Short mmCIF file of C-alpha atoms in Angstrom, two decimals:
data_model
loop_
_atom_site.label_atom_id
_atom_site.label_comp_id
_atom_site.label_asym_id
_atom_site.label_seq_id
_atom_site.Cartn_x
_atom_site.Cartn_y
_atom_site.Cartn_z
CA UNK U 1 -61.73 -13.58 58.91
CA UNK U 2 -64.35 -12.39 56.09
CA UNK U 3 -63.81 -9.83 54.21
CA UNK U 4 -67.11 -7.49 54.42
CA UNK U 5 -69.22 -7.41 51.86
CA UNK U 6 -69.05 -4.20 50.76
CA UNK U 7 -65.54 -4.08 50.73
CA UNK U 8 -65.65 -6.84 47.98
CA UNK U 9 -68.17 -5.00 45.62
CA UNK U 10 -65.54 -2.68 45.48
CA UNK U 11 -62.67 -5.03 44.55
CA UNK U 12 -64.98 -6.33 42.25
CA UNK U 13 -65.68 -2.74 40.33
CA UNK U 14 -61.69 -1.91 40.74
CA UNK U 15 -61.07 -5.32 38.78
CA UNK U 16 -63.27 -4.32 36.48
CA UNK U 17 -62.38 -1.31 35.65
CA UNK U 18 -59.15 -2.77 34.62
CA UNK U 19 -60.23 -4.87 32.60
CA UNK U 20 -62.18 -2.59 30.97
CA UNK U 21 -59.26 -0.22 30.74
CA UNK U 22 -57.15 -3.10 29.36
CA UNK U 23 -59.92 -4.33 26.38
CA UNK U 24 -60.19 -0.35 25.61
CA UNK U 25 -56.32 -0.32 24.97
CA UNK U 26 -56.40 -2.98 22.40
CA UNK U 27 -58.78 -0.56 20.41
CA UNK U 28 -55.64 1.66 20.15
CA UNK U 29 -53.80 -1.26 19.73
CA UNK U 30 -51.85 -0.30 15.71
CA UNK U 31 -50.42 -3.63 14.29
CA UNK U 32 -47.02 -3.89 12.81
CA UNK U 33 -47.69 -2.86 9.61
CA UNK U 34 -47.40 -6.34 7.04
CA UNK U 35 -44.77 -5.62 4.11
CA UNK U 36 -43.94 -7.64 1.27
CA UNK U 37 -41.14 -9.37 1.18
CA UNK U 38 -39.44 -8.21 -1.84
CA UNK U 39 -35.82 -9.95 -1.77
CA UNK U 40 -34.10 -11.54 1.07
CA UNK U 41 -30.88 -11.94 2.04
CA UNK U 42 -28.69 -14.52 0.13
CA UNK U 43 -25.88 -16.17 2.02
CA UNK U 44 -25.04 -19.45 2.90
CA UNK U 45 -27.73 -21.54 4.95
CA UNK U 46 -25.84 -21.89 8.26
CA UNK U 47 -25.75 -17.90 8.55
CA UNK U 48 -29.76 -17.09 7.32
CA UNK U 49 -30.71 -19.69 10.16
CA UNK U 50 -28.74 -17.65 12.52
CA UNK U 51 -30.41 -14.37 11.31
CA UNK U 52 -33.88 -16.05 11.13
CA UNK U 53 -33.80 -17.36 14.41
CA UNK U 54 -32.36 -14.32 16.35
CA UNK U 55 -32.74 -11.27 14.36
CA UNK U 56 -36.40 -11.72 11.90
CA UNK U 57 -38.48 -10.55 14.68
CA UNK U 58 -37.07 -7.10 14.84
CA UNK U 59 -35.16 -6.72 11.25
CA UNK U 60 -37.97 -8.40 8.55
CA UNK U 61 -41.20 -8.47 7.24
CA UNK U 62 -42.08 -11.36 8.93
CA UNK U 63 -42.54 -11.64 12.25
CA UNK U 64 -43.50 -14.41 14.48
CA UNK U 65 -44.69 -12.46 17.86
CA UNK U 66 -45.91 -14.09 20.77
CA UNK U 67 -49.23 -13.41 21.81
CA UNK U 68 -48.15 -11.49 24.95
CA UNK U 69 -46.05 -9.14 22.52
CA UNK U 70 -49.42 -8.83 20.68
CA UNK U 71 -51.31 -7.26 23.15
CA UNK U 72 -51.25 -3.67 24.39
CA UNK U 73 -48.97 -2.00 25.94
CA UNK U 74 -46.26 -4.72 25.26
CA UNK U 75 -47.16 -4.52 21.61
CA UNK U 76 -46.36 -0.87 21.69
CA UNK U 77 -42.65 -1.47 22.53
CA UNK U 78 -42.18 -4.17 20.58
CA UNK U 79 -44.13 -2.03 17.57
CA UNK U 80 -41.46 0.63 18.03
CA UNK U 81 -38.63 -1.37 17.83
CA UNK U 82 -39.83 -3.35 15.12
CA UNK U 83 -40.03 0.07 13.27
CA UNK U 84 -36.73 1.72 14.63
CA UNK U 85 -35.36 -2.11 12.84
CA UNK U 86 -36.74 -2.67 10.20
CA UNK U 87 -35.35 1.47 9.40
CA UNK U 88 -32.29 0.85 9.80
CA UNK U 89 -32.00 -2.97 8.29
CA UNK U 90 -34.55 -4.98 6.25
CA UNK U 91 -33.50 -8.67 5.97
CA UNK U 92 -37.08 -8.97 3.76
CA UNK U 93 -35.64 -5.81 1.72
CA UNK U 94 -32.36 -7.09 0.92
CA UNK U 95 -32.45 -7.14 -3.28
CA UNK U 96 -32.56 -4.14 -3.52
CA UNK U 97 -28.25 -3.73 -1.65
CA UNK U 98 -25.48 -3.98 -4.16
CA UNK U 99 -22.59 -6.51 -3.60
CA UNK U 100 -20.61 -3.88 -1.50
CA UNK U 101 -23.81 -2.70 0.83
CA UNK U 102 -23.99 -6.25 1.17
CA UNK U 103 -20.48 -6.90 2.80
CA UNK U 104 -20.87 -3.41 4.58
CA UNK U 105 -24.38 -4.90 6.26
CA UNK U 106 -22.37 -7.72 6.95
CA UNK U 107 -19.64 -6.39 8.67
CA UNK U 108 -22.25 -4.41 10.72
CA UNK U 109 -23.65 -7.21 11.73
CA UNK U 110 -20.77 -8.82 12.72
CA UNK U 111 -19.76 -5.91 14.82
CA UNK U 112 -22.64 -5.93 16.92
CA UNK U 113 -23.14 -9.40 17.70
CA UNK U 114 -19.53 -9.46 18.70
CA UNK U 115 -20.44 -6.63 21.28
CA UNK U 116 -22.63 -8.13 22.03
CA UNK U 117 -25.31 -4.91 21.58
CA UNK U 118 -27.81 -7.68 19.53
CA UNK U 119 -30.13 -8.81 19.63
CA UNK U 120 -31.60 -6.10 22.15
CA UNK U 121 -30.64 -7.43 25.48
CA UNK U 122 -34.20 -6.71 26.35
CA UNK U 123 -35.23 -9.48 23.87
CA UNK U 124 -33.13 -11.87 24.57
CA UNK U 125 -34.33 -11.81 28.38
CA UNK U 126 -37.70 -12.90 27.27
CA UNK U 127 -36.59 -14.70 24.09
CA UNK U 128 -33.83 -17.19 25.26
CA UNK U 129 -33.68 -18.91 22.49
CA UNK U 130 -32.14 -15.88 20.45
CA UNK U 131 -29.14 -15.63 21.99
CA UNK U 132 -26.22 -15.76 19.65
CA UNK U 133 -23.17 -18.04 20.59
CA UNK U 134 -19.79 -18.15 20.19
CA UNK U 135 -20.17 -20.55 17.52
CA UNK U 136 -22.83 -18.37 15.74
CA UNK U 137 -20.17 -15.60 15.78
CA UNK U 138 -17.76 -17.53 14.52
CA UNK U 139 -20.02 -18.83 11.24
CA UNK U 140 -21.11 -15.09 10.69
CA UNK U 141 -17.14 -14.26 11.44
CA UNK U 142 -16.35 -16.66 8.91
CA UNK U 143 -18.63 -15.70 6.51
CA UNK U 144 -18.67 -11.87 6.39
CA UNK U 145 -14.86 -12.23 5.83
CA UNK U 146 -14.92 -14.70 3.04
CA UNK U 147 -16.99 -11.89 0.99
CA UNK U 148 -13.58 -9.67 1.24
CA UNK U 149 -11.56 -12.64 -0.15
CA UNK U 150 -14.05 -12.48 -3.14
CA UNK U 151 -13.80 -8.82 -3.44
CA UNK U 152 -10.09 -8.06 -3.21
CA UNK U 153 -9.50 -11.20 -6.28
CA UNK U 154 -12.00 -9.04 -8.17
CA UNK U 155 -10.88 -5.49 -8.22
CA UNK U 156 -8.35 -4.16 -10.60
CA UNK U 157 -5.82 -2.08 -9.46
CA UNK U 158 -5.91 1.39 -10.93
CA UNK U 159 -2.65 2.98 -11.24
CA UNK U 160 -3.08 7.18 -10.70
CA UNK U 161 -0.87 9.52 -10.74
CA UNK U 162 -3.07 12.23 -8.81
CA UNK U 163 -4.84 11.94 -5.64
CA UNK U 164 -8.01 13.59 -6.36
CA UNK U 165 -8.62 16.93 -4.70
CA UNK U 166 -11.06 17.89 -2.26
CA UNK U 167 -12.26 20.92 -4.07
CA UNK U 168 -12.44 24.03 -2.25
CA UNK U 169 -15.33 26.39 -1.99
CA UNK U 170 -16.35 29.56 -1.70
CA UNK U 171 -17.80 30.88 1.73
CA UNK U 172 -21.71 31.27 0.57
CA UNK U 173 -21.28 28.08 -1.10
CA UNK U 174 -21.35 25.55 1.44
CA UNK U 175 -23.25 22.60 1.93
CA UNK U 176 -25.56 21.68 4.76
CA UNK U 177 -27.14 18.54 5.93
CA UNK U 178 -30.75 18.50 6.47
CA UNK U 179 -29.88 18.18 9.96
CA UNK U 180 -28.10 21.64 9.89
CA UNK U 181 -24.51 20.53 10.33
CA UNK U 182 -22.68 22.80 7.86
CA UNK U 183 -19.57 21.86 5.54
CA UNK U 184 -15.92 23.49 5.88
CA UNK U 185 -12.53 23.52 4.16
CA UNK U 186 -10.84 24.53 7.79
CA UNK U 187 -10.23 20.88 8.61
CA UNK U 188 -7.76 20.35 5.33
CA UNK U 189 -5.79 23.07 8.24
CA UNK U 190 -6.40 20.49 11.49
CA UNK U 191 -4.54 17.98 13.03
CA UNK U 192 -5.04 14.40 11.96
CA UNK U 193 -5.72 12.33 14.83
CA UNK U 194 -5.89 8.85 13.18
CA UNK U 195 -5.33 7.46 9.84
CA UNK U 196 -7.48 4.36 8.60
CA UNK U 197 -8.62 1.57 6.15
CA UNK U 198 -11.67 -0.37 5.47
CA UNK U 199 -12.51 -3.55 3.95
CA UNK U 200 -13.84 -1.72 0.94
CA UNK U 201 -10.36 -0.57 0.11
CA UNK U 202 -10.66 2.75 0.87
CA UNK U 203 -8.18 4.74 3.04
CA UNK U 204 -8.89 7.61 5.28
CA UNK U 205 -7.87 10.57 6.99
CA UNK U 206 -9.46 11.57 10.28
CA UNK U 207 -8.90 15.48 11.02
CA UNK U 208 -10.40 16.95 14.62
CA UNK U 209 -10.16 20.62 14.93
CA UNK U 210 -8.22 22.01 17.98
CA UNK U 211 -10.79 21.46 20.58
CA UNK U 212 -11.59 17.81 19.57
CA UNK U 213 -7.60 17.33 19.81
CA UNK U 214 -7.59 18.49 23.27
CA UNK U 215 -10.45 16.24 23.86
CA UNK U 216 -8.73 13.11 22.60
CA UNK U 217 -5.32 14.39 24.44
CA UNK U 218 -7.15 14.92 27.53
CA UNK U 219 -9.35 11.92 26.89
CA UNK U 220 -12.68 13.68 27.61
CA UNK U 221 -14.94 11.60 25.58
CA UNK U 222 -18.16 11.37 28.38
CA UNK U 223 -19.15 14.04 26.97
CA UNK U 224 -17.01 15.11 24.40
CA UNK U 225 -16.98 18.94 25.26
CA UNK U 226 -19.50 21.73 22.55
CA UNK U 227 -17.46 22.53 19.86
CA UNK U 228 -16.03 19.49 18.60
CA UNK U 229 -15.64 18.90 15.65
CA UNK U 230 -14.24 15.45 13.79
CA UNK U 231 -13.84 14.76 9.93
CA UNK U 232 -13.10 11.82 8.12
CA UNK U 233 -11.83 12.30 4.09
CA UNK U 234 -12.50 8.75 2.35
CA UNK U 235 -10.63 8.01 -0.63
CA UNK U 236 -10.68 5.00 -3.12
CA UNK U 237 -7.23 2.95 -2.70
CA UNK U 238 -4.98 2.90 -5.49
CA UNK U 239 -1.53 1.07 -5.33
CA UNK U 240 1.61 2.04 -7.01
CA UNK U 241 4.38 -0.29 -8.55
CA UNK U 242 5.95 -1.05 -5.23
CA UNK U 243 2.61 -2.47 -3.58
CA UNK U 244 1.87 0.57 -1.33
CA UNK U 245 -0.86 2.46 -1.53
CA UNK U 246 -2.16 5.68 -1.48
CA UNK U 247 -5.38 8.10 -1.84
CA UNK U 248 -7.13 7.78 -5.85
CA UNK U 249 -10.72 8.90 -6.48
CA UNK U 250 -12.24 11.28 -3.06
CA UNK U 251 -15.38 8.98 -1.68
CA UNK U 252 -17.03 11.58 0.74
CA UNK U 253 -15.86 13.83 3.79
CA UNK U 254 -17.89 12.33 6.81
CA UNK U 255 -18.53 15.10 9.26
CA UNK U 256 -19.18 14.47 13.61
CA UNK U 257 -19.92 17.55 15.22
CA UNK U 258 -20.86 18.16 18.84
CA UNK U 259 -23.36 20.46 19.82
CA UNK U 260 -25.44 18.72 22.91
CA UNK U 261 -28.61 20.97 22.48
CA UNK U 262 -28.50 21.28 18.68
CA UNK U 263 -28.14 17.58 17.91
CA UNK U 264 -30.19 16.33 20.62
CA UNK U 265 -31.99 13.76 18.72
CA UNK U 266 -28.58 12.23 17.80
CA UNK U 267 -27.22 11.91 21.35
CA UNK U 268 -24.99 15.29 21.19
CA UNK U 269 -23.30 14.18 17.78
CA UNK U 270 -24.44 16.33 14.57
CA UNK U 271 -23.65 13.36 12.13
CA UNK U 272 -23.11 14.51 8.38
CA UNK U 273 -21.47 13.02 4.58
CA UNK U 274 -20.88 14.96 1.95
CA UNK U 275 -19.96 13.13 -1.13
CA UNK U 276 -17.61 13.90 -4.63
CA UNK U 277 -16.69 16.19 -6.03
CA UNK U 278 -20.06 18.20 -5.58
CA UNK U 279 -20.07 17.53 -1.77
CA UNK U 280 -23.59 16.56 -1.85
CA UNK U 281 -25.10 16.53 1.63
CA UNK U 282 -26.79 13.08 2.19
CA UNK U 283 -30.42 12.32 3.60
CA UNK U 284 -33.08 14.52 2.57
CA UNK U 285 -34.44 15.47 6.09
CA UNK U 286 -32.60 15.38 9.27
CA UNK U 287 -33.77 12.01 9.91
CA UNK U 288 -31.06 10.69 7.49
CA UNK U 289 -28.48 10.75 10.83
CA UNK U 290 -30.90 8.44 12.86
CA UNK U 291 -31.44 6.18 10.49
CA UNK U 292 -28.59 5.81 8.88
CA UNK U 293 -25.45 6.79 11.51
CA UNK U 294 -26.27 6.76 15.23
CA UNK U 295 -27.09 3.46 15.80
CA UNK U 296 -23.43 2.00 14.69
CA UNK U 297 -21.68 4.39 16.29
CA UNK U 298 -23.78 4.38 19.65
CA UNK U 299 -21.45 0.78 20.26
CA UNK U 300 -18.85 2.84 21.24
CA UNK U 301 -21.10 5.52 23.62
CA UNK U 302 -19.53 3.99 26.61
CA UNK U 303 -16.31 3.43 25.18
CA UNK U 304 -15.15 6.41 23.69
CA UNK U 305 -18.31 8.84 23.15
CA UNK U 306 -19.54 7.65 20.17
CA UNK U 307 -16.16 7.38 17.82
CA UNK U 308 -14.25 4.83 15.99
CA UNK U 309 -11.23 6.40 15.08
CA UNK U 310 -9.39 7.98 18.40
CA UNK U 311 -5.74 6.93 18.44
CA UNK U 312 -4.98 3.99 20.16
CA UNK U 313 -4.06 4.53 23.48
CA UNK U 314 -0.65 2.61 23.35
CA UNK U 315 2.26 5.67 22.58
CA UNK U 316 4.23 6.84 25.53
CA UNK U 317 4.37 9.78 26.84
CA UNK U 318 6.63 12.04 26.54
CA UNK U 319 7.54 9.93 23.36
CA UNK U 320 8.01 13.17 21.26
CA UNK U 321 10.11 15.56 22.97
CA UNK U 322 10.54 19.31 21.22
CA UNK U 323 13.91 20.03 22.66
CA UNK U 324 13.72 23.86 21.49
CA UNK M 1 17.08 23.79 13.12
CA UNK M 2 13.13 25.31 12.58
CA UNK M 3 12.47 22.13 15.03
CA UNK M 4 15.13 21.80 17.23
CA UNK M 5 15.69 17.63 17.56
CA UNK M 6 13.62 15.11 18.84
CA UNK M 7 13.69 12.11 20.24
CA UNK M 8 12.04 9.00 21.51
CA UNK M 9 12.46 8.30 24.72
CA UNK M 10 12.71 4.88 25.82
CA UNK M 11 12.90 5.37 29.31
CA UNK M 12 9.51 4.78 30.33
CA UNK M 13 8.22 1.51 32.60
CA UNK M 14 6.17 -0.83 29.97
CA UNK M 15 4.09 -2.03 33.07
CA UNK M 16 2.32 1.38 34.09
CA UNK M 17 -1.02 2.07 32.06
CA UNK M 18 -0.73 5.42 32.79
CA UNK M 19 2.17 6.43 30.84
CA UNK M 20 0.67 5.25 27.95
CA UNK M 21 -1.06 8.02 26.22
CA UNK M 22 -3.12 8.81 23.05
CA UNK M 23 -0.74 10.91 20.63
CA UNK M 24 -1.56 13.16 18.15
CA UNK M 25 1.39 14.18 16.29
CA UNK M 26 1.73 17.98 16.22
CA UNK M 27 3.37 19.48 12.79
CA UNK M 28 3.63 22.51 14.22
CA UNK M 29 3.43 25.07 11.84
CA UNK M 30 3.39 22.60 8.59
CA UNK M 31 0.04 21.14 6.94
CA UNK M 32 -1.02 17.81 6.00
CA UNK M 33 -0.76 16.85 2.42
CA UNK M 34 -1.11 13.20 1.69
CA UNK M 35 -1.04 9.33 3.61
CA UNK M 36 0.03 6.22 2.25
CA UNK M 37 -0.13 2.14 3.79
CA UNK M 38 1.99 -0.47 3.56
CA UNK M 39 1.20 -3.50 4.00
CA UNK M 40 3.81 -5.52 3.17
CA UNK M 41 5.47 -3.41 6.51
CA UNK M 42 2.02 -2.92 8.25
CA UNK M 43 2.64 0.74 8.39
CA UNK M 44 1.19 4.04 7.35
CA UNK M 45 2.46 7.54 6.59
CA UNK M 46 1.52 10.88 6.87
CA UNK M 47 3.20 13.99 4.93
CA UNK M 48 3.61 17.33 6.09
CA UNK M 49 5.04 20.20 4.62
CA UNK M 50 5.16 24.23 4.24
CA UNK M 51 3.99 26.26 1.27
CA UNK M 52 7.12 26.33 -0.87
CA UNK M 53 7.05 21.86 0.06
CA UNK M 54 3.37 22.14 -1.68
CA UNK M 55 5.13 24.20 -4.58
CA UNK M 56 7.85 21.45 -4.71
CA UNK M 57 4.93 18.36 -4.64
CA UNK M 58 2.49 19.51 -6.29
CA UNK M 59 4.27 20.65 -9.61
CA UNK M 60 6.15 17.89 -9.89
CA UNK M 61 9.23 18.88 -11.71
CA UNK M 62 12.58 17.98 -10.38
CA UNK M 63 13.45 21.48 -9.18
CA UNK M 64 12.70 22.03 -5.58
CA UNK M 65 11.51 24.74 -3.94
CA UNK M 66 14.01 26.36 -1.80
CA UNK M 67 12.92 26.99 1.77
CA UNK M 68 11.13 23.38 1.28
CA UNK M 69 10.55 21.70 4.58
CA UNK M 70 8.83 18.12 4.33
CA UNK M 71 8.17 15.46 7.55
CA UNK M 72 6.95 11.89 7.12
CA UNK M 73 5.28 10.80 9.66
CA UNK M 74 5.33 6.67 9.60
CA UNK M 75 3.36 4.89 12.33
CA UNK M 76 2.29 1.04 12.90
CA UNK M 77 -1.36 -0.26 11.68
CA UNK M 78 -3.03 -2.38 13.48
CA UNK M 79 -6.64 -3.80 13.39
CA UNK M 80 -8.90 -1.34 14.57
CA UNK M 81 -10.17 -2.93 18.46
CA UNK M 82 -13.13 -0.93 17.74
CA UNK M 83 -14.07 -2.53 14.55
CA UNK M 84 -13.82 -5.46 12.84
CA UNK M 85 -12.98 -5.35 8.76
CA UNK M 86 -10.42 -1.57 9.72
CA UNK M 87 -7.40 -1.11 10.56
CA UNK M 88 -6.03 2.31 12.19
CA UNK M 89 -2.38 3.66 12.77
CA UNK M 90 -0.93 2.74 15.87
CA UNK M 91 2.96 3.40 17.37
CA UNK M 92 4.67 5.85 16.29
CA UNK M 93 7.43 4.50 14.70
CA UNK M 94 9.91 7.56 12.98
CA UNK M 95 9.82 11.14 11.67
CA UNK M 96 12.10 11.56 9.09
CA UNK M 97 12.12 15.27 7.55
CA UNK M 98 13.86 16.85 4.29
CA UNK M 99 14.79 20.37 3.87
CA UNK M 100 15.59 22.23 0.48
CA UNK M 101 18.77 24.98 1.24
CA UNK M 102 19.01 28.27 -1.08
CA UNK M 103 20.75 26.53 -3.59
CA UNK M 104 18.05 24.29 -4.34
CA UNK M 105 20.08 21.12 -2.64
CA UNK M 106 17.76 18.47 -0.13
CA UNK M 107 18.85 17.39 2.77
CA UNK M 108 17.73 14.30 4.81
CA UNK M 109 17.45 13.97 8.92
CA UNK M 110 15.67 10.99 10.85
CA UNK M 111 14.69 13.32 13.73
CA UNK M 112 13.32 10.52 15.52
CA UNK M 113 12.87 6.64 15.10
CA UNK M 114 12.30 3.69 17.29
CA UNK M 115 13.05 1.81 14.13
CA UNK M 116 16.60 2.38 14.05
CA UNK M 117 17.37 3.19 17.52
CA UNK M 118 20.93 2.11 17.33
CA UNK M 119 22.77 4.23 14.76
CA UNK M 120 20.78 7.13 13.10
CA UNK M 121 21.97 6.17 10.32
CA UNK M 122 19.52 5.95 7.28
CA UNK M 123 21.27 3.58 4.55
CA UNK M 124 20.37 5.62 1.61
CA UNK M 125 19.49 9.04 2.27
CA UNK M 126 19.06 10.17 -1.37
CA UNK M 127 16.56 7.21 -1.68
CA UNK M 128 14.64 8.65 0.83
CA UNK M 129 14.72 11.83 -0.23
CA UNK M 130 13.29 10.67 -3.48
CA UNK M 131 10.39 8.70 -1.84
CA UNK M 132 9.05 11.64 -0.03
CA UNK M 133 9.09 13.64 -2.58
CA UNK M 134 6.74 11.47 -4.93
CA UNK M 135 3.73 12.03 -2.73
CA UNK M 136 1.29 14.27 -3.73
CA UNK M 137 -1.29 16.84 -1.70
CA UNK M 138 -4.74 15.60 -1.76
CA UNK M 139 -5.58 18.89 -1.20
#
């Protein structure tokens, strides 16, 4: 059968009209802005290959796109998550991370890839070849702890006889976040649903005020119900004659608070840290929480809504009984 | 007693998920004042007390506060699931309270342990006694 002619002009001026379409997007087409590279990451060879090969397309200054991620509209995803990266971790940016933001970015790292939550899934599915294997999470594994070895042979122990206070303040002297989460002494009066410890010898208290209790009682974490409200006190470890240790120097008081509507551009979670003895918010505008909190703590989303800390779930019940 | 007794119950069959449970330990009417780990016993500690206990801890001298009422809390650490390089408290392992009478003498009770389900019997009260008194309120 032939197709009549004038029914193939017009496939002719549909096709195009797409092209024309698709040569007029690459004139809106931004390239990934090109950055220096001002001090990469240092660590043994077997673990920058890793990184290189599976993580310098999203989280460096230098990437190696294909040409299909090079042309509009792919490049427009891959541009924004190339950006959203490179914000939160900047493997080309690396000199400028002390010893300890070193091992923290390291233990991140670790964490995810163990998930399992990167490289973007997405990625991979066009990008085989950076999948990460067992064996690469075993050399990172390997690695990332060796850096605690190091550390613990290098710090002193302080001997003090004082905790150090969490000072209280008065009501019209508050701080608040840029993203409008606002500090309170009520939680030193809250239950403490979980105690913990980090590689970078701190130890912490987690508080939850009486509706975050319920939550974690009740387990409803999807969503944690308005109201909500978790803290986490960080001190510096110090150890006494006997080995044990307890709270020296206060770090920061690390503030989750769920408000669905407010926080909205932090999935529900109004993320906050207000450090020493000044309580000085951190981030200058409310972007801090995006940039610098949500995207660890969305590996647990599915999990437990976003937290870390809920107590295991491995007491009995009815293991306490008030007999009154 | 301010708490009447308590007890861990044993009772309950390992196998079922469902009686397993997320606890958070209510002080009732007492406020947290300081943690501690220890490692060498993979534990950690919370303290609780009333206002005259903050008196007793928080000056320091070896007259207590009568009316004191103190509770360690002492659970099991283990690596936190959620996140490699933490750890976070896990079974609840004892609750061992003092209370200062109007003479100004302490008492010890284990109100609950799974540690020493046996015999309630605490080898050296007065030791104990001593140890939670030498924490301090972090707040």
């Amino acid at each position: 059968m032939e197709v009549p002619r004038r029914k193939k002009k017009r496939l002719y001026l549909v096709l195009l009209v797409i092209i024309t379409l698709f040569v007029g997007l690459q004139f809106f087409n931004q390239p990934i802005i090109g950055k220096p590279v001002t001090g990469t990451i240092e660590a043994p060879r077997e673990v920058t290959a890793i990184l290189e090969r599976s993580c310098y397309s999203c989280h460096s200054n230098e990437q190696q796109l294909s040409w299909f991620e090079q042309v509009a509209p792919v490049s427009w995803l891959v541009k924004k998550d190339v950006d959203r990266a490179r914000e939160v971790m900047n493997f080309s940016e690396w000199g400028a991370l002390s010893p300890a933001e070193h091992q923290g970015k390291m233990y991140a790292i670790l964490n995810m890839v163990q998930a399992g939550k990167m490289p973007l899934p997405a990625y991979t599915l066009l990008h085989p070849a950076a999948k990460i294997s067992e064996d690469d999470i075993a050399v990172i594994k390997a690695y990332t702890l060796s850096l605690s070895k190091d550390e613990a042979n290098k710090t002193a122990v302080t001997l003090v006889e004082q905790p150090e206070v969490i000072p209280d303040r008065l009501p019209d002297t508050l701080p608040i976040s840029a993203n409008g989460v606002k500090y309170t002494d009520a939680f030193k009066d809250w239950k403490v649903i979980s105690m913990s410890t980090l590689f970078d010898h701190s130890i912490r208290v987690i508080y939850g005020n009486d509706i975050a209790v319920k939550a974690v009682e009740e387990e409803k974490f999807h969503p944690w119900p308005d109201g909500s409200v978790v803290v986490k006190a960080v001190w510096e470890q110090v150890e006494g004659a006997d080995g044990e240790i307890r709270a020296g120097k206060f770090i920061n008081a690390q503030f989750m608070e769920k408000n669905a509507e407010k926080y909205k551009d932090t999935e529900g979670w109004g993320f906050a840290k207000f450090s020493g003895q000044k309580l000085i918010p951190t981030g200058k505008t409310a972007l801090f929480a995006q940039q610098s909190c949500i995207a660890c703590h969305r590996q647990l989303a599915a999990s437990t809504g976003y937290l870390f800390d809920v107590p295991l779930k491995i007491n009995r019940k009815g293991l306490i009984q008030k007999n009154n | 007693m301010l708490l009447g007794g308590m007890l861990l119950s044993n009772c309950v069959d390992k196998q079922k998920n469902d009686s397993y449970t997320r606890v958070v330990f209510d002080p009732g009417a007492l406020k947290f004042f300081a943690s501690s780990v220890n490692k060498k016993q993979e534990t950690m500690a919370a303290l609780y007390g009333n206002d005259k206990a903050y008196q007793t801890l928080s000056k320091g001298d070896s007259i207590s506060a009568a009316g004191t009422i103190l509770r360690l809390v002492t659970w099991r650490y283990h690596d936190n699931p959620q996140y490699t390089g933490g750890t976070i408290n896990g079974e609840l392992l004892s609750v061992e309270s003092v209370y200062v009478n109007e003479a100004g003498k302490a008492s010890y009770e284990l109100e609950a342990s799974a540690l020493q389900s046996e015999t309630n019997e605490v080898a050296d009260k007065q030791e104990r006694i001593k140890y939670i008194m030498s924490y301090k309120p972090v707040f």
